[in-house]
PDB file of C-alpha atoms in Angstrom:
ATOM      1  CA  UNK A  24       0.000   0.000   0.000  1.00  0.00           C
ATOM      2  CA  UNK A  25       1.404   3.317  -0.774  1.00  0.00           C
ATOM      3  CA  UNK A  26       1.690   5.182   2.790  1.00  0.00           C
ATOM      4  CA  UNK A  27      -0.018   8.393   1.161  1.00  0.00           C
ATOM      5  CA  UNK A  28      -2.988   6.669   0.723  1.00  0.00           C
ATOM      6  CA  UNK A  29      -3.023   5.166   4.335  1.00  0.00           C
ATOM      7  CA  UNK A  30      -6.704   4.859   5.941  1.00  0.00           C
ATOM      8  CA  UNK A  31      -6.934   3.379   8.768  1.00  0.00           C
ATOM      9  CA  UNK A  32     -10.721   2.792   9.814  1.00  0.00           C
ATOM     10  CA  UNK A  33     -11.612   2.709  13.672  1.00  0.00           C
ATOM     11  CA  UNK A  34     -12.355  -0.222  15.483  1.00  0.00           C
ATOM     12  CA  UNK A  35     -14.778  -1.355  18.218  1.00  0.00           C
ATOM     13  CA  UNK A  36     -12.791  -0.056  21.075  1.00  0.00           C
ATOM     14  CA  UNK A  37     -12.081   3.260  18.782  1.00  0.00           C
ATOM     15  CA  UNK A  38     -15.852   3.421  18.008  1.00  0.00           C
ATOM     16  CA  UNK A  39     -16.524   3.392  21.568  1.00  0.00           C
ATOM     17  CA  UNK A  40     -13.946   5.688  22.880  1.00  0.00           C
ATOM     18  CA  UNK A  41     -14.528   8.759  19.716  1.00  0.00           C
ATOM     19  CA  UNK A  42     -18.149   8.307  20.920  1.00  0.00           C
ATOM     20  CA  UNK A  43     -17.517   9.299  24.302  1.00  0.00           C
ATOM     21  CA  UNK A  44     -15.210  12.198  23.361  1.00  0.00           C
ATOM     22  CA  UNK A  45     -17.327  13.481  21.540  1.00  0.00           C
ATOM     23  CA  UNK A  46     -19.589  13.500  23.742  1.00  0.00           C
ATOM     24  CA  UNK A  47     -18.047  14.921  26.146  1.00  0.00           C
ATOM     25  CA  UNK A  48     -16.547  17.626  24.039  1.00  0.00           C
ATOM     26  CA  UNK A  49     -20.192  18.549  22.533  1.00  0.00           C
ATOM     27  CA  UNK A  50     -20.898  19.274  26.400  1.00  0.00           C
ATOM     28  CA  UNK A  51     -18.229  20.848  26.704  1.00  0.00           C
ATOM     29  CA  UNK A  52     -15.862  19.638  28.230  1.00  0.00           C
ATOM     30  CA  UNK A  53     -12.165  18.860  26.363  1.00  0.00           C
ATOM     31  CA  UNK A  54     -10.181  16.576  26.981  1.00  0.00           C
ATOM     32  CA  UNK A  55      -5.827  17.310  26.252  1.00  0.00           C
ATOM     33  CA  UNK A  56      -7.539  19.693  23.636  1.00  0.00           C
ATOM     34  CA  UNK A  57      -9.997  17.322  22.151  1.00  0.00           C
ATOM     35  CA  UNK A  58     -12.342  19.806  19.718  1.00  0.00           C
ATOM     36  CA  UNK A  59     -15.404  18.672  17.532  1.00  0.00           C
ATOM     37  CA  UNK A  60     -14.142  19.566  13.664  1.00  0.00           C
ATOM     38  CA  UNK A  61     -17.056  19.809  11.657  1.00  0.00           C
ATOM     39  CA  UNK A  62     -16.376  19.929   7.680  1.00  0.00           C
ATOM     40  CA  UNK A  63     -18.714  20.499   5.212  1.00  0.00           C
ATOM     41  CA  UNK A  64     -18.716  16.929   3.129  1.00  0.00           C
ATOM     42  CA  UNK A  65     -17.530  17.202  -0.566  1.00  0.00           C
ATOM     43  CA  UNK A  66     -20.292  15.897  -2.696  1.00  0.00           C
ATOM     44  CA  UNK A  67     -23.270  16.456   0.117  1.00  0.00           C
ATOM     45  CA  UNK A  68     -22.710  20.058   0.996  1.00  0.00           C
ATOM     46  CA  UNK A  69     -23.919  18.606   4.501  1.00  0.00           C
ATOM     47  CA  UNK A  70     -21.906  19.141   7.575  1.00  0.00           C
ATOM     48  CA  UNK A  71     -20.083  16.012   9.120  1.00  0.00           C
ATOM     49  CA  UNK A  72     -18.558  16.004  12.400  1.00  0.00           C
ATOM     50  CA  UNK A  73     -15.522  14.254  14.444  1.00  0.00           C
ATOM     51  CA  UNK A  74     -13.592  14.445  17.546  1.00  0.00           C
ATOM     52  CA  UNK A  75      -9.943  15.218  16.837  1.00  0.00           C
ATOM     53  CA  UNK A  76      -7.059  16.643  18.736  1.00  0.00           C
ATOM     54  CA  UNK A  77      -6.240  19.906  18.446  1.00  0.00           C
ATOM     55  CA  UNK A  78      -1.982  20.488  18.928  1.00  0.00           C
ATOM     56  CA  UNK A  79      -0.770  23.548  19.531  1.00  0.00           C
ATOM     57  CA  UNK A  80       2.950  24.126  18.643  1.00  0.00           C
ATOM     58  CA  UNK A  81       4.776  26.733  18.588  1.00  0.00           C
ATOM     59  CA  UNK A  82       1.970  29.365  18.481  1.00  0.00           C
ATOM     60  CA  UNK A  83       0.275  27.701  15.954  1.00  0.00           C
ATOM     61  CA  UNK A  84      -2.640  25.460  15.510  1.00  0.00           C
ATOM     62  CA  UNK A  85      -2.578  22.462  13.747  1.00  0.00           C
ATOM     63  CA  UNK A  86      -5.235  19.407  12.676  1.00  0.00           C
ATOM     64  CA  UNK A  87      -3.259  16.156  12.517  1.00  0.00           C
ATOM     65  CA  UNK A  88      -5.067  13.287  10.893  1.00  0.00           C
ATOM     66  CA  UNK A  89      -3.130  10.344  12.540  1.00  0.00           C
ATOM     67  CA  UNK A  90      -5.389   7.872  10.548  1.00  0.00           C
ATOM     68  CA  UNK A  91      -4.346   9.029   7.362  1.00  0.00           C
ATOM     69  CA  UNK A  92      -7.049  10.244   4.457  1.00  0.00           C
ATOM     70  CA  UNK A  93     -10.319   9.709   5.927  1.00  0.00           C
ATOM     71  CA  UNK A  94     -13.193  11.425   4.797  1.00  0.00           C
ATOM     72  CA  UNK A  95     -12.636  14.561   6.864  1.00  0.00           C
ATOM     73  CA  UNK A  96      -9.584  15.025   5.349  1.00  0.00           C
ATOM     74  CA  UNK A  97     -10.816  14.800   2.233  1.00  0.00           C
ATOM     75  CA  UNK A  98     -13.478  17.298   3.084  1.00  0.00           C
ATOM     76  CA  UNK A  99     -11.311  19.633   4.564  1.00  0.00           C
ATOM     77  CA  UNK A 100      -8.962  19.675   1.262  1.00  0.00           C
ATOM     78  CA  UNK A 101     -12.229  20.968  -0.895  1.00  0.00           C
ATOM     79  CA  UNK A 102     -13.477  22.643   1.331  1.00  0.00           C
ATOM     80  CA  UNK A 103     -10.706  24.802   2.936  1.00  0.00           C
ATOM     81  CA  UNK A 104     -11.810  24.831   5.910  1.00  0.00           C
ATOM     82  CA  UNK A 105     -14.345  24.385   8.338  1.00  0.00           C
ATOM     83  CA  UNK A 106     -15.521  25.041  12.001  1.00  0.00           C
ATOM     84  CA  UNK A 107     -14.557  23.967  15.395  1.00  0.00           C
ATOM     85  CA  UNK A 108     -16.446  22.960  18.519  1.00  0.00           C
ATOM     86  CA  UNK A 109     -16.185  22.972  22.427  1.00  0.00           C
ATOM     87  CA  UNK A 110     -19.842  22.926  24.105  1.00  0.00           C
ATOM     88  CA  UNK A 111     -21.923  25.798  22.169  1.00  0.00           C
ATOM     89  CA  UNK A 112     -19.088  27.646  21.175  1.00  0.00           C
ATOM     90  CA  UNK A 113     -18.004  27.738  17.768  1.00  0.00           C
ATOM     91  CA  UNK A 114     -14.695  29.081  15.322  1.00  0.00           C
ATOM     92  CA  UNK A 115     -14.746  29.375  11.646  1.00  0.00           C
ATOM     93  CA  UNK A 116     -11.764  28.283  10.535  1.00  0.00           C
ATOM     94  CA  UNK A 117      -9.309  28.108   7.408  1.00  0.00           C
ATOM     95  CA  UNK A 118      -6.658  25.506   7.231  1.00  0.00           C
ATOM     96  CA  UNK A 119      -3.774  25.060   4.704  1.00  0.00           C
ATOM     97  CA  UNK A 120      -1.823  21.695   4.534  1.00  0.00           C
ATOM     98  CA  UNK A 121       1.770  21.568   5.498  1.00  0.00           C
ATOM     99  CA  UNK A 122       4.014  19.657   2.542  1.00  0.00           C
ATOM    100  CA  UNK A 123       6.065  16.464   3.755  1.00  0.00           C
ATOM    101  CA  UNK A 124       9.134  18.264   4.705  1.00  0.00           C
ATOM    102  CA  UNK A 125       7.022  20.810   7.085  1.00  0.00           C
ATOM    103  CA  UNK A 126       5.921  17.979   9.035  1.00  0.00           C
ATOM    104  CA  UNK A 127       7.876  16.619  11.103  1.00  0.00           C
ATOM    105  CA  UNK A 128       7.951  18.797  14.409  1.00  0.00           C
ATOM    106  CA  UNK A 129       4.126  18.849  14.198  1.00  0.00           C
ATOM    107  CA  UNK A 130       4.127  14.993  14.414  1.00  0.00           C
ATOM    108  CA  UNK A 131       6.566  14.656  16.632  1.00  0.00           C
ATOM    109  CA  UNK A 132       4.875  16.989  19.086  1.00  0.00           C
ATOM    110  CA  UNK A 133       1.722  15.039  18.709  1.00  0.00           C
ATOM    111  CA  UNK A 134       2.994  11.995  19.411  1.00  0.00           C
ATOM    112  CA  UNK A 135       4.309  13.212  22.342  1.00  0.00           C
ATOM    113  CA  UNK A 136       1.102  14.870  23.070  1.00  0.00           C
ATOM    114  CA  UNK A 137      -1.357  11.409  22.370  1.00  0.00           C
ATOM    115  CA  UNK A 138       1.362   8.846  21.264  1.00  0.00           C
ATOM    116  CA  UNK A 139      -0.340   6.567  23.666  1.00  0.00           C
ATOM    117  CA  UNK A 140      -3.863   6.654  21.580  1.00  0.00           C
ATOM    118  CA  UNK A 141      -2.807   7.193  18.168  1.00  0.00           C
ATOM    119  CA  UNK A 142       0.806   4.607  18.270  1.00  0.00           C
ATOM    120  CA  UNK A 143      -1.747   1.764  17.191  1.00  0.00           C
ATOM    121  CA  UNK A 144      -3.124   3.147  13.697  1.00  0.00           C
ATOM    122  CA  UNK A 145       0.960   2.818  12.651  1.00  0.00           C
ATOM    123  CA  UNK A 146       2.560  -0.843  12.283  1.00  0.00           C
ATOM    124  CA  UNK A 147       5.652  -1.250  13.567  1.00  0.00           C
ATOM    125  CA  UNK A 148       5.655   2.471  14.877  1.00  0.00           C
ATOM    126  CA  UNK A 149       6.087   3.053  19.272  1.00  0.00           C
ATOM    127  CA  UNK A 150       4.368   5.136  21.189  1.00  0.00           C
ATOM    128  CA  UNK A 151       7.347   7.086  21.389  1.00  0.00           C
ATOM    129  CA  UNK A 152       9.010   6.846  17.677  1.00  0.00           C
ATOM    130  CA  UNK A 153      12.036   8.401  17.233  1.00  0.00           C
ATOM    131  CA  UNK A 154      12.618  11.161  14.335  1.00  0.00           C
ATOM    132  CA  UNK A 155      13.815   8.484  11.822  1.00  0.00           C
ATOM    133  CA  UNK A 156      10.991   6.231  12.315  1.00  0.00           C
ATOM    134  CA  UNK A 157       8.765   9.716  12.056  1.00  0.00           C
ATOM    135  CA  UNK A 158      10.263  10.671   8.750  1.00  0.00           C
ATOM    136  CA  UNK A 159       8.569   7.041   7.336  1.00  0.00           C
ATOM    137  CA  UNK A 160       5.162   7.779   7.750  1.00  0.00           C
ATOM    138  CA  UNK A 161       4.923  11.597   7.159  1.00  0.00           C
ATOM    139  CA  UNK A 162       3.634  10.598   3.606  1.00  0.00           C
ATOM    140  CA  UNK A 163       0.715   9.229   5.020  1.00  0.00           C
ATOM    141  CA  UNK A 164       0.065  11.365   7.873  1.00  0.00           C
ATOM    142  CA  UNK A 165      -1.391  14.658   6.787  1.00  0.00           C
ATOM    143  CA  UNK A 166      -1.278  17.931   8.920  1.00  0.00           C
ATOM    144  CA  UNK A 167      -3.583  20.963   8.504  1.00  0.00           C
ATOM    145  CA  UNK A 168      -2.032  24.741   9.774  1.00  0.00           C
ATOM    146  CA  UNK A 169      -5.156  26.396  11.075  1.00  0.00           C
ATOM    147  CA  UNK A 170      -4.770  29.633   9.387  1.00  0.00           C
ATOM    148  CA  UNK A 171      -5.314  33.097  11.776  1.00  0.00           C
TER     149      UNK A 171
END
């Protein structure tokens, strides 16, 4: 499989536990930064929702989609952006998508950040990977700059 077109589909115990953060984060409450990014879908024009993990580095925001090119990502590409969620309160947002060679801190800091949830959507990849291991999988891991 070529790594940029990596998908990686949740499973029972991921079903379970994006249910409950989202839950949680529609009440809102957040958990390590957990937001609701809602994208409006590609061919529907209807708005989709899921939990993700929003990383702040350096100043800057930034959308990591750890299992590769799901259907928000695709979304987010046409649609250039979208909104986030905590409780009632809402931010329109614009996103542009970092190339290969941009991504490394952002993934590293991540992992750092939620290694311990996301390590399992990468084979052969720890919780803690080192730079080198990184570098491998930044084809297939893309990251979205939330634009000011």
């Amino acid at each position: 499989m070529n790594t940029t077109d990596r998908n990686v589909t949740a499973g029972g115990f991921e079903i379970y536990f994006n249910k409950t953060v989202g839950f949680l984060t529609r009440h809102g409450i957040s958990l390590l930064g957990t937001r609701i990014l809602a994208v409006r879908g590609r061919t529907s024009g209807e708005w989709r929702s899921n939990p993700i993990n929003l990383l702040t580095h350096d100043g800057a925001r930034y959308l990591v989609a750890a299992r590769g090119n799901t259907q928000w990502v695709r979304n987010i590409r046409v649609a250039g952006g979208g909104e986030l969620r905590l409780g009632r309160a809402t931010e329109a947002i614009t996103v542009t998508e970092l190339p290969d060679e941009d991504k490394l801190p952002i993934v590293s800091a991540y992992f750092k950040r939620w290694g311990w949830e996301v390590a399992r959507f990468f084979e052969d990849l720890p919780k803690k990977p080192t730079d080198e291991q990184l570098i491998k999988v930044l084809p297939g891991v893309p990251v979205f700059r939330i634009d000011a």
